[in-house]
């Protein structure tokens, strides 16, 4: 599973926010009937989303407690947080001048395909052990 | 008025899962409003919102990691206790 307990909770808090504001629009007496109707329809989708996320978090939690699933942490490997990586990936410097430095304890060396940004922009690397933040 | 994107006490670090989840919800709430602020015709206001969004997104990712660290630690301790 690509999701973690943290990422699922993050998604749930956003769904709750979306739900709150959609409900606000649905109950807004000054809004048009069309807008309120659209909000009501969206609310159904949002509720289903919330239900799915809750079920997924519940299952992951149970699996972790049962020892079936191993908890994960996906370290942030954003290129733009690293000055040298940002330059190297935007074609400002030659790749031979600035090889990407190791930015996570278990990060594999970043491979870049010709004409493609560095692979790490799309692939978050899993860190199994806790490291200093 | 205090800046809603800043925690009340920057030295206070939430310890348990509950405070971390509350912190994450607060950050996402602030993000929601900054995303609203970024949707206007004033380019300067858009730029200001963008900077706040970047900072909030960093905090958001840090908080997600803290939650996952806590879960990992807890599972680690549990695994050690049970042999």
Short mmCIF file of N, CA and C in Angstrom, two decimals, chain A residues 2-133:
data_model
loop_
_atom_site.label_atom_id
_atom_site.label_comp_id
_atom_site.label_asym_id
_atom_site.label_seq_id
_atom_site.Cartn_x
_atom_site.Cartn_y
_atom_site.Cartn_z
N UNK A 2 0.57 2.15 -0.90
CA UNK A 2 1.38 3.37 -1.00
C UNK A 2 1.01 4.37 0.09
N UNK A 3 -0.21 4.23 0.61
CA UNK A 3 -0.64 5.17 1.64
C UNK A 3 -0.06 4.80 3.00
N UNK A 4 0.18 5.81 3.82
CA UNK A 4 0.61 5.57 5.20
C UNK A 4 -0.50 6.07 6.12
N UNK A 5 -0.36 5.79 7.42
CA UNK A 5 -1.33 6.30 8.39
C UNK A 5 -1.40 7.82 8.27
N UNK A 6 -0.22 8.45 8.19
CA UNK A 6 -0.17 9.90 8.09
C UNK A 6 -0.82 10.44 6.83
N UNK A 7 -0.55 9.81 5.69
CA UNK A 7 -1.10 10.32 4.43
C UNK A 7 -2.61 10.12 4.37
N UNK A 8 -3.10 9.04 4.98
CA UNK A 8 -4.56 8.81 5.00
C UNK A 8 -5.25 9.83 5.91
N UNK A 9 -4.62 10.11 7.06
CA UNK A 9 -5.20 11.11 7.96
C UNK A 9 -5.20 12.49 7.28
N UNK A 10 -4.12 12.77 6.55
CA UNK A 10 -4.03 14.03 5.79
C UNK A 10 -5.19 14.13 4.81
N UNK A 11 -5.42 13.08 4.06
CA UNK A 11 -6.51 13.08 3.06
C UNK A 11 -7.87 13.23 3.75
N UNK A 12 -8.00 12.57 4.89
CA UNK A 12 -9.27 12.66 5.62
C UNK A 12 -9.55 14.09 6.10
N UNK A 13 -8.51 14.77 6.59
CA UNK A 13 -8.73 16.14 7.07
C UNK A 13 -9.15 17.05 5.91
N UNK A 14 -8.59 16.79 4.72
CA UNK A 14 -8.95 17.60 3.55
C UNK A 14 -10.38 17.29 3.10
N UNK A 15 -10.75 16.01 3.13
CA UNK A 15 -12.11 15.63 2.77
C UNK A 15 -13.12 16.26 3.74
N UNK A 16 -12.75 16.30 5.03
CA UNK A 16 -13.63 16.93 6.02
C UNK A 16 -13.81 18.41 5.73
N UNK A 17 -12.71 19.07 5.34
CA UNK A 17 -12.77 20.50 4.98
C UNK A 17 -13.70 20.70 3.78
N UNK A 18 -13.49 19.84 2.78
CA UNK A 18 -14.30 19.94 1.55
C UNK A 18 -15.77 19.70 1.87
N UNK A 19 -15.99 18.76 2.75
CA UNK A 19 -17.36 18.44 3.15
C UNK A 19 -18.01 19.64 3.84
N UNK A 20 -17.26 20.24 4.75
CA UNK A 20 -17.75 21.40 5.50
C UNK A 20 -18.17 22.52 4.55
N UNK A 21 -17.30 22.84 3.61
CA UNK A 21 -17.58 23.97 2.71
C UNK A 21 -18.67 23.63 1.69
N UNK A 22 -18.74 22.37 1.31
CA UNK A 22 -19.80 21.96 0.37
C UNK A 22 -21.15 22.01 1.05
N UNK A 23 -21.18 21.58 2.30
CA UNK A 23 -22.42 21.63 3.08
C UNK A 23 -22.86 23.09 3.29
N UNK A 24 -21.85 23.93 3.52
CA UNK A 24 -22.10 25.36 3.69
C UNK A 24 -22.83 25.92 2.46
N UNK A 25 -22.33 25.52 1.27
CA UNK A 25 -22.94 25.99 0.02
C UNK A 25 -24.34 25.42 -0.14
N UNK A 26 -24.49 24.15 0.25
CA UNK A 26 -25.78 23.48 0.10
C UNK A 26 -26.85 24.15 0.98
N UNK A 27 -26.44 24.59 2.17
CA UNK A 27 -27.39 25.16 3.12
C UNK A 27 -27.54 26.68 2.99
N UNK A 28 -26.77 27.27 2.07
CA UNK A 28 -26.79 28.71 1.91
C UNK A 28 -28.09 29.17 1.23
N UNK A 29 -28.96 29.81 2.02
CA UNK A 29 -30.27 30.22 1.51
C UNK A 29 -30.16 31.30 0.42
N UNK A 30 -29.03 32.00 0.39
CA UNK A 30 -28.88 33.07 -0.60
C UNK A 30 -28.32 32.55 -1.93
N UNK A 31 -27.84 31.30 -1.92
CA UNK A 31 -27.31 30.72 -3.17
C UNK A 31 -28.45 30.25 -4.07
N UNK A 32 -28.16 30.14 -5.36
CA UNK A 32 -29.20 29.71 -6.30
C UNK A 32 -29.54 28.24 -6.09
N UNK A 33 -30.68 27.85 -6.55
CA UNK A 33 -31.14 26.46 -6.41
C UNK A 33 -30.16 25.52 -7.13
N UNK A 34 -29.67 25.97 -8.31
CA UNK A 34 -28.73 25.15 -9.08
C UNK A 34 -27.44 24.89 -8.30
N UNK A 35 -26.91 25.94 -7.70
CA UNK A 35 -25.67 25.82 -6.93
C UNK A 35 -25.88 24.89 -5.74
N UNK A 36 -27.00 25.06 -5.07
CA UNK A 36 -27.28 24.25 -3.88
C UNK A 36 -27.52 22.79 -4.26
N UNK A 37 -28.13 22.60 -5.41
CA UNK A 37 -28.37 21.23 -5.89
C UNK A 37 -27.04 20.56 -6.26
N UNK A 38 -26.18 21.31 -6.95
CA UNK A 38 -24.86 20.78 -7.32
C UNK A 38 -24.06 20.41 -6.08
N UNK A 39 -24.16 21.27 -5.05
CA UNK A 39 -23.45 21.01 -3.79
C UNK A 39 -23.96 19.74 -3.13
N UNK A 40 -25.28 19.55 -3.19
CA UNK A 40 -25.88 18.35 -2.59
C UNK A 40 -25.40 17.09 -3.29
N UNK A 41 -25.27 17.16 -4.62
CA UNK A 41 -24.78 16.01 -5.38
C UNK A 41 -23.33 15.71 -5.03
N UNK A 42 -22.54 16.78 -4.91
CA UNK A 42 -21.12 16.62 -4.57
C UNK A 42 -20.94 16.02 -3.18
N UNK A 43 -21.87 16.38 -2.31
CA UNK A 43 -21.78 15.89 -0.94
C UNK A 43 -21.85 14.35 -0.88
N UNK A 44 -22.62 13.78 -1.79
CA UNK A 44 -22.72 12.32 -1.84
C UNK A 44 -21.37 11.70 -2.20
N UNK A 45 -20.70 12.30 -3.20
CA UNK A 45 -19.39 11.80 -3.63
C UNK A 45 -18.37 11.95 -2.51
N UNK A 46 -18.41 13.11 -1.85
CA UNK A 46 -17.48 13.38 -0.76
C UNK A 46 -17.68 12.38 0.38
N UNK A 47 -18.95 12.09 0.68
CA UNK A 47 -19.25 11.11 1.74
C UNK A 47 -18.70 9.74 1.41
N UNK A 48 -18.80 9.37 0.13
CA UNK A 48 -18.28 8.07 -0.29
C UNK A 48 -16.76 8.05 -0.16
N UNK A 49 -16.15 9.17 -0.54
CA UNK A 49 -14.69 9.32 -0.41
C UNK A 49 -14.27 9.17 1.04
N UNK A 50 -15.02 9.84 1.91
CA UNK A 50 -14.71 9.79 3.34
C UNK A 50 -14.83 8.36 3.86
N UNK A 51 -15.87 7.69 3.41
CA UNK A 51 -16.10 6.31 3.84
C UNK A 51 -14.95 5.40 3.38
N UNK A 52 -14.52 5.59 2.12
CA UNK A 52 -13.42 4.78 1.57
C UNK A 52 -12.13 5.02 2.36
N UNK A 53 -11.84 6.29 2.62
CA UNK A 53 -10.60 6.63 3.34
C UNK A 53 -10.63 6.08 4.76
N UNK A 54 -11.80 6.21 5.40
CA UNK A 54 -11.94 5.70 6.77
C UNK A 54 -11.72 4.19 6.80
N UNK A 55 -12.31 3.49 5.82
CA UNK A 55 -12.17 2.03 5.74
C UNK A 55 -10.71 1.64 5.51
N UNK A 56 -10.03 2.41 4.64
CA UNK A 56 -8.64 2.11 4.33
C UNK A 56 -7.74 2.33 5.54
N UNK A 57 -7.99 3.44 6.25
CA UNK A 57 -7.21 3.74 7.46
C UNK A 57 -7.47 2.67 8.53
N UNK A 58 -8.72 2.29 8.65
CA UNK A 58 -9.10 1.27 9.63
C UNK A 58 -8.39 -0.05 9.34
N UNK A 59 -8.37 -0.43 8.07
CA UNK A 59 -7.74 -1.69 7.68
C UNK A 59 -6.23 -1.64 7.91
N UNK A 60 -5.61 -0.52 7.49
CA UNK A 60 -4.17 -0.37 7.67
C UNK A 60 -3.80 -0.44 9.15
N UNK A 61 -4.59 0.26 9.97
CA UNK A 61 -4.33 0.27 11.41
C UNK A 61 -4.44 -1.13 12.01
N UNK A 62 -5.50 -1.84 11.62
CA UNK A 62 -5.68 -3.21 12.10
C UNK A 62 -4.51 -4.11 11.68
N UNK A 63 -4.09 -3.94 10.43
CA UNK A 63 -2.98 -4.75 9.91
C UNK A 63 -1.68 -4.45 10.64
N UNK A 64 -1.48 -3.17 10.98
CA UNK A 64 -0.26 -2.80 11.71
C UNK A 64 -0.30 -3.41 13.11
N UNK A 65 -1.46 -3.28 13.77
CA UNK A 65 -1.63 -3.83 15.12
C UNK A 65 -1.42 -5.35 15.10
N UNK A 66 -1.93 -6.01 14.06
CA UNK A 66 -1.82 -7.46 13.95
C UNK A 66 -0.42 -7.90 13.50
N UNK A 67 0.41 -6.92 13.12
CA UNK A 67 1.75 -7.24 12.66
C UNK A 67 1.79 -7.72 11.22
N UNK A 68 0.68 -7.58 10.51
CA UNK A 68 0.60 -8.00 9.11
C UNK A 68 1.24 -6.95 8.20
N UNK A 69 0.97 -5.69 8.52
CA UNK A 69 1.53 -4.59 7.71
C UNK A 69 2.65 -3.91 8.48
N UNK A 70 3.68 -3.54 7.75
CA UNK A 70 4.79 -2.83 8.35
C UNK A 70 4.58 -1.33 8.09
N UNK A 71 4.58 -0.52 9.18
CA UNK A 71 4.38 0.90 8.95
C UNK A 71 5.51 1.49 8.12
N UNK A 72 5.20 2.49 7.31
CA UNK A 72 6.20 3.11 6.44
C UNK A 72 6.27 4.60 6.67
N UNK A 73 7.39 5.14 6.28
CA UNK A 73 7.52 6.59 6.20
C UNK A 73 8.05 6.92 4.82
N UNK A 74 7.35 7.76 4.10
CA UNK A 74 7.87 8.24 2.82
C UNK A 74 8.52 9.59 3.06
N UNK A 75 9.84 9.58 3.02
CA UNK A 75 10.55 10.83 3.24
C UNK A 75 10.33 11.79 2.08
N UNK A 76 10.29 13.03 2.42
CA UNK A 76 10.15 14.06 1.38
C UNK A 76 11.42 14.11 0.55
N UNK A 77 11.26 13.89 -0.75
CA UNK A 77 12.43 13.94 -1.62
C UNK A 77 12.20 14.95 -2.73
N UNK A 78 11.64 16.05 -2.34
CA UNK A 78 11.35 17.07 -3.35
C UNK A 78 12.63 17.73 -3.83
N UNK A 79 12.78 17.81 -5.14
CA UNK A 79 14.00 18.37 -5.72
C UNK A 79 14.13 19.85 -5.40
N UNK A 80 13.00 20.56 -5.37
CA UNK A 80 13.10 22.01 -5.20
C UNK A 80 13.49 22.42 -3.79
N UNK A 81 13.53 21.46 -2.87
CA UNK A 81 14.01 21.79 -1.52
C UNK A 81 15.53 21.74 -1.44
N UNK A 82 16.17 21.25 -2.51
CA UNK A 82 17.62 21.17 -2.54
C UNK A 82 18.14 22.01 -3.70
N UNK A 83 18.88 23.04 -3.35
CA UNK A 83 19.35 24.01 -4.35
C UNK A 83 20.06 23.33 -5.51
N UNK A 84 21.02 22.42 -5.18
CA UNK A 84 21.83 21.78 -6.23
C UNK A 84 20.99 20.86 -7.10
N UNK A 85 20.09 20.12 -6.45
CA UNK A 85 19.22 19.22 -7.21
C UNK A 85 18.28 19.99 -8.11
N UNK A 86 17.81 21.11 -7.61
CA UNK A 86 16.89 21.93 -8.38
C UNK A 86 17.57 22.43 -9.64
N UNK A 87 18.82 22.88 -9.48
CA UNK A 87 19.57 23.37 -10.64
C UNK A 87 19.87 22.23 -11.60
N UNK A 88 20.32 21.11 -11.05
CA UNK A 88 20.71 19.98 -11.90
C UNK A 88 19.52 19.43 -12.69
N UNK A 89 18.33 19.52 -12.10
CA UNK A 89 17.17 18.92 -12.77
C UNK A 89 16.48 19.91 -13.70
N UNK A 90 16.91 21.17 -13.67
CA UNK A 90 16.26 22.13 -14.56
C UNK A 90 17.18 22.53 -15.70
N UNK A 91 18.27 21.76 -15.88
CA UNK A 91 19.15 21.98 -17.03
C UNK A 91 20.05 23.19 -16.91
N UNK A 92 20.15 23.75 -15.69
CA UNK A 92 20.99 24.93 -15.52
C UNK A 92 22.47 24.58 -15.41
N UNK A 93 22.76 23.37 -14.93
CA UNK A 93 24.15 22.92 -14.84
C UNK A 93 24.27 21.53 -15.45
N UNK A 94 25.47 21.19 -15.88
CA UNK A 94 25.70 19.87 -16.46
C UNK A 94 25.57 18.80 -15.41
N UNK A 95 25.05 17.66 -15.82
CA UNK A 95 24.81 16.58 -14.87
C UNK A 95 26.11 16.09 -14.25
N UNK A 96 27.23 16.17 -15.02
CA UNK A 96 28.51 15.67 -14.50
C UNK A 96 29.06 16.59 -13.41
N UNK A 97 28.62 17.85 -13.41
CA UNK A 97 29.12 18.80 -12.42
C UNK A 97 28.42 18.61 -11.08
N UNK A 98 27.18 18.26 -11.14
CA UNK A 98 26.38 18.21 -9.93
C UNK A 98 25.63 16.90 -9.81
N UNK A 99 26.34 15.85 -9.44
CA UNK A 99 25.61 14.60 -9.26
C UNK A 99 24.77 14.74 -7.99
N UNK A 100 23.55 14.23 -8.03
CA UNK A 100 22.68 14.40 -6.87
C UNK A 100 23.29 13.77 -5.63
N UNK A 101 23.25 14.50 -4.53
CA UNK A 101 23.79 13.92 -3.30
C UNK A 101 22.71 13.07 -2.64
N UNK A 102 23.13 12.22 -1.74
CA UNK A 102 22.17 11.35 -1.06
C UNK A 102 21.33 12.19 -0.13
N UNK A 103 20.03 12.17 -0.35
CA UNK A 103 19.15 13.02 0.44
C UNK A 103 18.24 12.22 1.36
N UNK A 104 18.37 10.92 1.33
CA UNK A 104 17.62 10.11 2.28
C UNK A 104 18.48 8.89 2.59
N UNK A 105 18.31 8.36 3.79
CA UNK A 105 19.20 7.29 4.22
C UNK A 105 19.16 6.06 3.30
N UNK A 106 17.98 5.85 2.68
CA UNK A 106 17.89 4.67 1.83
C UNK A 106 17.60 5.07 0.37
N UNK A 107 17.90 6.33 0.07
CA UNK A 107 17.59 6.80 -1.28
C UNK A 107 18.54 6.17 -2.28
N UNK A 108 17.96 5.60 -3.31
CA UNK A 108 18.78 5.07 -4.40
C UNK A 108 19.29 6.26 -5.21
N UNK A 109 20.46 6.10 -5.86
CA UNK A 109 20.95 7.20 -6.67
C UNK A 109 19.90 7.59 -7.73
N UNK A 110 19.69 8.87 -7.85
CA UNK A 110 18.67 9.33 -8.79
C UNK A 110 19.11 9.05 -10.22
N UNK A 111 18.23 8.43 -10.98
CA UNK A 111 18.53 8.17 -12.38
C UNK A 111 17.69 9.10 -13.23
N UNK A 112 18.31 9.72 -14.17
CA UNK A 112 17.51 10.57 -15.05
C UNK A 112 17.57 10.05 -16.47
N UNK A 113 16.41 9.96 -17.07
CA UNK A 113 16.33 9.56 -18.46
C UNK A 113 16.53 10.79 -19.33
N UNK A 114 17.10 10.60 -20.52
CA UNK A 114 17.27 11.75 -21.38
C UNK A 114 15.91 12.42 -21.65
N UNK A 115 15.89 13.69 -21.48
CA UNK A 115 14.66 14.44 -21.73
C UNK A 115 13.61 14.28 -20.64
N UNK A 116 14.01 13.64 -19.56
CA UNK A 116 13.05 13.45 -18.46
C UNK A 116 13.62 14.02 -17.18
N UNK A 117 12.77 14.51 -16.31
CA UNK A 117 13.29 14.98 -15.02
C UNK A 117 13.78 13.80 -14.20
N UNK A 118 14.48 14.07 -13.13
CA UNK A 118 15.00 13.00 -12.28
C UNK A 118 13.88 12.10 -11.78
N UNK A 119 14.22 10.83 -11.72
CA UNK A 119 13.21 9.84 -11.35
C UNK A 119 12.63 10.10 -9.96
N UNK A 120 13.43 10.67 -9.08
CA UNK A 120 12.96 10.85 -7.71
C UNK A 120 11.81 11.85 -7.60
N UNK A 121 11.55 12.63 -8.65
CA UNK A 121 10.41 13.53 -8.56
C UNK A 121 9.11 12.74 -8.48
N UNK A 122 9.12 11.55 -9.06
CA UNK A 122 7.89 10.76 -9.06
C UNK A 122 7.96 9.61 -8.08
N UNK A 123 9.15 9.20 -7.74
CA UNK A 123 9.28 8.02 -6.88
C UNK A 123 9.78 8.44 -5.51
N UNK A 124 8.89 8.35 -4.56
CA UNK A 124 9.32 8.62 -3.20
C UNK A 124 10.01 7.36 -2.69
N UNK A 125 11.10 7.56 -2.00
CA UNK A 125 11.87 6.40 -1.57
C UNK A 125 11.50 6.05 -0.14
N UNK A 126 11.31 4.79 0.05
CA UNK A 126 10.87 4.30 1.35
C UNK A 126 12.03 4.23 2.33
N UNK A 127 11.82 4.78 3.49
CA UNK A 127 12.80 4.64 4.56
C UNK A 127 12.19 3.75 5.63
N UNK A 128 12.81 2.61 5.86
CA UNK A 128 12.23 1.65 6.80
C UNK A 128 12.54 2.01 8.24
N UNK A 129 13.73 2.55 8.43
CA UNK A 129 14.12 2.88 9.79
C UNK A 129 13.96 4.35 10.05
N UNK A 130 13.71 4.67 11.28
CA UNK A 130 13.58 6.05 11.65
C UNK A 130 14.95 6.71 11.59
N UNK A 131 14.96 7.92 11.08
CA UNK A 131 16.22 8.68 11.07
C UNK A 131 15.93 10.03 11.71
N UNK A 132 16.97 10.77 11.98
CA UNK A 132 16.76 12.11 12.54
C UNK A 132 16.10 12.98 11.48
N UNK A 133 15.05 13.70 11.85
CA UNK A 133 14.32 14.49 10.87
C UNK A 133 15.20 15.60 10.27
#
